[in-house]
PDB file of C-alpha atoms in Angstrom:
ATOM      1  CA  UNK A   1      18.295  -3.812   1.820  1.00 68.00           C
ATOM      2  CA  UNK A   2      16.147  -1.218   3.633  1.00 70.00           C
ATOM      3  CA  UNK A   3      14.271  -1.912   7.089  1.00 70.00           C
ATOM      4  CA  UNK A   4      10.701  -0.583   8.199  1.00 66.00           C
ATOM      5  CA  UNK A   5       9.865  -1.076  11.570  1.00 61.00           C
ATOM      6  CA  UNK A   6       6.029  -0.441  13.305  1.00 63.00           C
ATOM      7  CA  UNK A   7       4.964  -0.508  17.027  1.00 62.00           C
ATOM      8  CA  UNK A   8       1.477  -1.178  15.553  1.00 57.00           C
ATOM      9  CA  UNK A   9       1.733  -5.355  15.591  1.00 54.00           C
ATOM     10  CA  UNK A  10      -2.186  -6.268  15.353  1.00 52.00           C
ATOM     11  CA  UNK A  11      -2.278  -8.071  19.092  1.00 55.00           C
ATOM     12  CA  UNK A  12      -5.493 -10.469  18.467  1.00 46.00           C
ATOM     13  CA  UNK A  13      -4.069 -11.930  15.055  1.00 57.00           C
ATOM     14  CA  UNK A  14      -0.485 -11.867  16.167  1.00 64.00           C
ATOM     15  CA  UNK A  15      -0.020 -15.221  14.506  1.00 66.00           C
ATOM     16  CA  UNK A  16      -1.715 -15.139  11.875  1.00 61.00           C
ATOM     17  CA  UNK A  17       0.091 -11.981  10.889  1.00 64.00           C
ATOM     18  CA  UNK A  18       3.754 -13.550  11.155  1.00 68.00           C
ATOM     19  CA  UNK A  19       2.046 -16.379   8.744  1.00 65.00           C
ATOM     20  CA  UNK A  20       1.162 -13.741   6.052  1.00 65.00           C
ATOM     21  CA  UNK A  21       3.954 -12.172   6.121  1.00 73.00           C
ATOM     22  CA  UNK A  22       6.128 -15.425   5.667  1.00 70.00           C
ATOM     23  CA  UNK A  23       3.357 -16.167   2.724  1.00 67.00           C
ATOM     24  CA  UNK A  24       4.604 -13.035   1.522  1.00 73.00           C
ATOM     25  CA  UNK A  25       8.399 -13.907   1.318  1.00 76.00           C
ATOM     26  CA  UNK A  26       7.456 -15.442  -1.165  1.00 76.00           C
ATOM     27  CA  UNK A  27       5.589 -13.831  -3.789  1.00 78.00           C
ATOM     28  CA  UNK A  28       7.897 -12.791  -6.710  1.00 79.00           C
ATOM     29  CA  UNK A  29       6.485  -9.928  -9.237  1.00 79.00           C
ATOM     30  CA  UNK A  30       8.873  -7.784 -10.978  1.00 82.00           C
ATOM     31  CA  UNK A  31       6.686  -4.978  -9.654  1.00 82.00           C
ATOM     32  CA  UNK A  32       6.535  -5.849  -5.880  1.00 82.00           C
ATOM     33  CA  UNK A  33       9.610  -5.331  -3.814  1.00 82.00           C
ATOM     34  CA  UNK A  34      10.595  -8.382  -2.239  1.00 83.00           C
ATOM     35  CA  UNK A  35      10.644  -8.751   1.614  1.00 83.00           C
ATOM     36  CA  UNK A  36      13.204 -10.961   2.739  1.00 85.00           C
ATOM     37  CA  UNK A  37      11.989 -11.342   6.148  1.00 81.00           C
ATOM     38  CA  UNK A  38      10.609  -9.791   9.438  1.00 80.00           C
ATOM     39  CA  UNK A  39      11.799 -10.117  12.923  1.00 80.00           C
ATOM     40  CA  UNK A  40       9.198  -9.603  15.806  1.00 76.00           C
ATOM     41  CA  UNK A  41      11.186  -8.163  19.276  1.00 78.00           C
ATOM     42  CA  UNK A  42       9.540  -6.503  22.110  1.00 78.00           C
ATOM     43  CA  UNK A  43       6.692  -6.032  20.412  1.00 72.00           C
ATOM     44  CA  UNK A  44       7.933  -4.406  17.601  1.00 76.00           C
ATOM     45  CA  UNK A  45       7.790  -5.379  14.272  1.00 75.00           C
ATOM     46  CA  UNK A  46      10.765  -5.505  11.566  1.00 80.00           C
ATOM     47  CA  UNK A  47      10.382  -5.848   8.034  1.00 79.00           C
ATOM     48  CA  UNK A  48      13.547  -6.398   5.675  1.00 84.00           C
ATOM     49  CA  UNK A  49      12.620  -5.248   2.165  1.00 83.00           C
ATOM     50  CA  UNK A  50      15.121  -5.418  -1.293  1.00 84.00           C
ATOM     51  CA  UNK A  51      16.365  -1.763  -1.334  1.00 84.00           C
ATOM     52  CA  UNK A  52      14.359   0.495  -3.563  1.00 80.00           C
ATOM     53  CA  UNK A  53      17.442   2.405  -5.407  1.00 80.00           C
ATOM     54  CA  UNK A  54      14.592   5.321  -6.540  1.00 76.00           C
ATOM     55  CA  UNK A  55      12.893   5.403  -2.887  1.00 78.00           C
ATOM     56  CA  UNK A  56       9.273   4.947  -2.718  1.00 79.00           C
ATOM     57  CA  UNK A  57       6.498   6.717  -4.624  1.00 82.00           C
ATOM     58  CA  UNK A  58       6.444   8.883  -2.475  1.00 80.00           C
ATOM     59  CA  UNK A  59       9.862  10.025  -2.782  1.00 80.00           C
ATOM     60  CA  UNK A  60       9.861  10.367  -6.619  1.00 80.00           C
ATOM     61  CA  UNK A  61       6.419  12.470  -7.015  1.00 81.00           C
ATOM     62  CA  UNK A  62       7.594  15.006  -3.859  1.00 80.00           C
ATOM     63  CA  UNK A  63      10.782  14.644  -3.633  1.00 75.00           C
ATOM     64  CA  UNK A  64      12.957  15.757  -0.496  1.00 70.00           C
ATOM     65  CA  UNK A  65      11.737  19.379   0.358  1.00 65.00           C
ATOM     66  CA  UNK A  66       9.337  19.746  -2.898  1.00 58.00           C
ATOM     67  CA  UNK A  67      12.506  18.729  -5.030  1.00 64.00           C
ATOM     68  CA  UNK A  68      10.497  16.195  -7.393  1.00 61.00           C
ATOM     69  CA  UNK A  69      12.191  15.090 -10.794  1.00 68.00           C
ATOM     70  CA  UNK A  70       9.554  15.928 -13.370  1.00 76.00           C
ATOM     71  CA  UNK A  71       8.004  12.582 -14.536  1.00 81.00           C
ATOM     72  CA  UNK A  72       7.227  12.309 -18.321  1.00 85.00           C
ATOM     73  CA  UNK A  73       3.543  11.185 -19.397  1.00 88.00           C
ATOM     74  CA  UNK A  74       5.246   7.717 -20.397  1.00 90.00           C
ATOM     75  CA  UNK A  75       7.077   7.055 -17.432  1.00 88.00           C
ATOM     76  CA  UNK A  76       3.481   8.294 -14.661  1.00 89.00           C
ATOM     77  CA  UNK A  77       1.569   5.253 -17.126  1.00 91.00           C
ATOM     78  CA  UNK A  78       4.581   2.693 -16.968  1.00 90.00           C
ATOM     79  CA  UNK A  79       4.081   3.436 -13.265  1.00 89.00           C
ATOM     80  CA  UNK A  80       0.348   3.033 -13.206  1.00 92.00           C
ATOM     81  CA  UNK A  81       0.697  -0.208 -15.192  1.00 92.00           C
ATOM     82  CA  UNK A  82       3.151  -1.348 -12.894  1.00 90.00           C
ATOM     83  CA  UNK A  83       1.076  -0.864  -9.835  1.00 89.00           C
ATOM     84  CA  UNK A  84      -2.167  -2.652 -11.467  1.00 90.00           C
ATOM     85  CA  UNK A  85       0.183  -5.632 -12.442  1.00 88.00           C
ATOM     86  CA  UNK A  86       1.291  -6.139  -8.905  1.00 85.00           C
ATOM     87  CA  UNK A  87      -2.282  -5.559  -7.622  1.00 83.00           C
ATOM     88  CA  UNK A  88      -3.436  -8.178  -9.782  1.00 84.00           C
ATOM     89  CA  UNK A  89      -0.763 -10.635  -9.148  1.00 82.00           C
ATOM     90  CA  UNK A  90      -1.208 -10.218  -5.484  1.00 77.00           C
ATOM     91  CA  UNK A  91      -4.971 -11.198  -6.129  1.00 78.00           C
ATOM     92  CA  UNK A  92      -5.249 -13.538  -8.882  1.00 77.00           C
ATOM     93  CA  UNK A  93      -1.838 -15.364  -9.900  1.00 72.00           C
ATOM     94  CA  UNK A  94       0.611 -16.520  -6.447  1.00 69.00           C
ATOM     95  CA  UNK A  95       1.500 -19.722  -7.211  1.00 61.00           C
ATOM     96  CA  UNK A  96       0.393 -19.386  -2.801  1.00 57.00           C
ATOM     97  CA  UNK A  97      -3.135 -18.895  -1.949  1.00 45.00           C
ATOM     98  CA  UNK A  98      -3.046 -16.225  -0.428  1.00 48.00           C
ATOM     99  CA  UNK A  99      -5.348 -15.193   2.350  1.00 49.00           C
ATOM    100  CA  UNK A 100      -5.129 -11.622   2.665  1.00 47.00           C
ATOM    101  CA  UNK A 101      -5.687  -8.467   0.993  1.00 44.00           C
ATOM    102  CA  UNK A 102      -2.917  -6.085   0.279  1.00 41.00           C
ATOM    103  CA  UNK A 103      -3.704  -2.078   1.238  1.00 38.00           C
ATOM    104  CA  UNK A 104      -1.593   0.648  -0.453  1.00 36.00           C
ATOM    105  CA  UNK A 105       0.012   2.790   2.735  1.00 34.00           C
ATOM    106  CA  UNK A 106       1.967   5.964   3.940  1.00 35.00           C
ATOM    107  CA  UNK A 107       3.462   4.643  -0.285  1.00 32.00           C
ATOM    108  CA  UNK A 108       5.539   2.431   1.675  1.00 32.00           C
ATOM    109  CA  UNK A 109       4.177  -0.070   4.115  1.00 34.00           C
ATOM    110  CA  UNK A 110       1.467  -3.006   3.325  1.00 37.00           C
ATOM    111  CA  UNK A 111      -0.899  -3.295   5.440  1.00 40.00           C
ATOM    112  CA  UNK A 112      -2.159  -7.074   6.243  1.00 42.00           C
ATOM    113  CA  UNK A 113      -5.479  -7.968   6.796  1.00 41.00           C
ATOM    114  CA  UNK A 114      -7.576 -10.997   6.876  1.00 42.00           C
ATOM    115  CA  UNK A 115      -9.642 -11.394   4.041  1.00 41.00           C
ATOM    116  CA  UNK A 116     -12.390 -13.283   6.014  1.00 45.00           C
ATOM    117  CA  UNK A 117     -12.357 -11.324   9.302  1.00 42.00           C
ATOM    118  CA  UNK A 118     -16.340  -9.816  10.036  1.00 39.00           C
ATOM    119  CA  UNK A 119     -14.966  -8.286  13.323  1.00 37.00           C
ATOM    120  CA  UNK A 120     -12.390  -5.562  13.375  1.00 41.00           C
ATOM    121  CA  UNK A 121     -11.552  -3.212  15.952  1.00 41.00           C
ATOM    122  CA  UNK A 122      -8.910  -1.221  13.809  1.00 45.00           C
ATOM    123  CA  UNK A 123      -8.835   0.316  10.199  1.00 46.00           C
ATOM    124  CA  UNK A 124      -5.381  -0.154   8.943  1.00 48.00           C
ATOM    125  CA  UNK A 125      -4.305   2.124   5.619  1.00 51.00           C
ATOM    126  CA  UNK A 126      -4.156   5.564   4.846  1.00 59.00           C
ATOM    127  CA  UNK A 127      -7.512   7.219   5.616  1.00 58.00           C
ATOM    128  CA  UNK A 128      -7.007   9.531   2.102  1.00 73.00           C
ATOM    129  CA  UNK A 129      -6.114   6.336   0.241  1.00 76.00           C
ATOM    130  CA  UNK A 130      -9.347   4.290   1.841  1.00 79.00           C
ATOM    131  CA  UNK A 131     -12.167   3.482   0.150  1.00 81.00           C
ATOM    132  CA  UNK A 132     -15.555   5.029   1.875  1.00 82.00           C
ATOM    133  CA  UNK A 133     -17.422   2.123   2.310  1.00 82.00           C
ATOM    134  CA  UNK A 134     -14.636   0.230   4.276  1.00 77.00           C
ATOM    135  CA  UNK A 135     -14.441   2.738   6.640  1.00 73.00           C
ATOM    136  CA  UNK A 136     -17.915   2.554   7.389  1.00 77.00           C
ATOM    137  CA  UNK A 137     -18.757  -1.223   6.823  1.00 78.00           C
ATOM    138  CA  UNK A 138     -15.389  -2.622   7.410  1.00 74.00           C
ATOM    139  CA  UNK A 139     -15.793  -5.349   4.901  1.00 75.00           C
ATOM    140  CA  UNK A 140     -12.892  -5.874   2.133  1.00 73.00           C
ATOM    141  CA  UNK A 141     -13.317  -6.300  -1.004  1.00 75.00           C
ATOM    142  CA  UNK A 142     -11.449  -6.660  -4.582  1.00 78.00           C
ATOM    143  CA  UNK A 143     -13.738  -3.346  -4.866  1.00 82.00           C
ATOM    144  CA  UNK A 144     -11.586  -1.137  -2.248  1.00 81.00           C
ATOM    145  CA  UNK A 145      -7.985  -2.257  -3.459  1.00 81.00           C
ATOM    146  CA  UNK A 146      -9.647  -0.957  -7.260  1.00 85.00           C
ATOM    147  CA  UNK A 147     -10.571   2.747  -5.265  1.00 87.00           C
ATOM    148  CA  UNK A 148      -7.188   2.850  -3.716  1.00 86.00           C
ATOM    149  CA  UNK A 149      -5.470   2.138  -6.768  1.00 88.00           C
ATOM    150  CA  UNK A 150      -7.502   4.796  -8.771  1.00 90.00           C
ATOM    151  CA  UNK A 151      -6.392   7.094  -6.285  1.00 89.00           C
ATOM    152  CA  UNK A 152      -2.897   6.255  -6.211  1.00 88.00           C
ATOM    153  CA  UNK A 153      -3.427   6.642 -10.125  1.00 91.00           C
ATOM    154  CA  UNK A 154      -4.664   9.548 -10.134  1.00 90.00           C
ATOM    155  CA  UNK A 155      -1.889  11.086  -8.072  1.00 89.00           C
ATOM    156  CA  UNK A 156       0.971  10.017 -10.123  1.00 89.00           C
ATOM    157  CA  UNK A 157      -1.392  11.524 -12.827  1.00 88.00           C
ATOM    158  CA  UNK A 158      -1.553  14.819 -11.549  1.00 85.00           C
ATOM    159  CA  UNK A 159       1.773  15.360  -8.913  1.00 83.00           C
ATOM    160  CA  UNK A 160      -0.507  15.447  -6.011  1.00 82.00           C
ATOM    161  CA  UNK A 161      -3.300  13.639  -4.004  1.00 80.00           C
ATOM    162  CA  UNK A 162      -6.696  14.196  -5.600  1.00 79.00           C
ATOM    163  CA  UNK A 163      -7.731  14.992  -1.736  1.00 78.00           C
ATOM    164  CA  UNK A 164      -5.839  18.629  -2.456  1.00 80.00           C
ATOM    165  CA  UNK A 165      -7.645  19.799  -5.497  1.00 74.00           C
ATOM    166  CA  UNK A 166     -10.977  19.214  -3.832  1.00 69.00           C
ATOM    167  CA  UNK A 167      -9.550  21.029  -0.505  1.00 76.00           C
ATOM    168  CA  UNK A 168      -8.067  24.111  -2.676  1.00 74.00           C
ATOM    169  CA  UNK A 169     -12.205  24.351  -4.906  1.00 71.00           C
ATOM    170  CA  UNK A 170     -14.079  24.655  -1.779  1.00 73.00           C
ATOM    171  CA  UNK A 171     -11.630  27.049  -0.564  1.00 78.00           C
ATOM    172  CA  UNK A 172     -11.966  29.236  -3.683  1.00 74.00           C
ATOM    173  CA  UNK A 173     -15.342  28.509  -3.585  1.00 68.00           C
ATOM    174  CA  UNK A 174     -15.843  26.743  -7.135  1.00 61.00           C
TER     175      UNK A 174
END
């Protein structure tokens, strides 16, 4: 088992929150890593998650201290793959409805937001992971889970975010 706690409980949709995440005890996918269950205790929030023997994403494309394992062609695509499966069971085929939209973070840590909010005071994900026009409109759609994921994609592709080859061209000037 492995544990992930966060300070950063949503306060107005407290509820609701605990009620996704129990919805989400339940999903089973090869490729999503189970949670077994949360705890909520002064405010802070505990997820229990099946233990990820490999680590996250994260953890296999950097490694500890730029120590990555090289990752064959095959293995980045089985990866990819893997990641669109669970993306599209999380949106098309819980036996669940469920009523919330799953947001790639930190590799690591969903993010849980209502699917039919129009009034949020918070972004929640990874601002390099994020696709533009929720950060200005702050409307989710199927549409910004498919630009996260092509990000995501795209860094397993090439061993780093796509963020750092555009930072190191306009550095060099190209």
């Amino acid at each position: 088992m492995s544990v992930d706690s966060s300070d950063d409980i949503p306060e107005l949709n407290h509820k609701s929150f605990e009620n996704e995440i129990r919805t989400l005890t339940e999903v089973m996918h090869r490729n999503v890593i189970k949670l077994y269950g949360f705890c909520s205790w002064k405010g802070c929030l505990y997820l229990v998650y099946e233990y990820a023997e490999r680590g996250s994403l994260k953890m296999v494309l950097y490694g500890v201290e730029g120590e990555a394992e090289v990752l064959g062609w095959h293995t980045r695509v089985e990866i990819v793959q893997g990641i669109a499966d669970a993306i599209s069971h999380l949106h098309n085929d819980c036996s669940h409805p469920i009523d919330f939209v799953p947001r790639l973070s930190d590799f690591g840590t969903a993010r849980l937001l209502s699917s039919k909010s129009s009034n949020w005071t918070d972004v929640a994900g990874s601002y390099g992971y994020m696709a533009p026009e929720l950060a200005f409109t702050m409307q989710v759609t199927d549409k910004c889970d498919v630009y996260s994921f092509g990000l995501v994609a795209l860094e397993i592709m090439m061993g780093r975010h796509p963020g750092e080859l555009l930072t190191s061209l306009s550095e060099n000037g190209e």
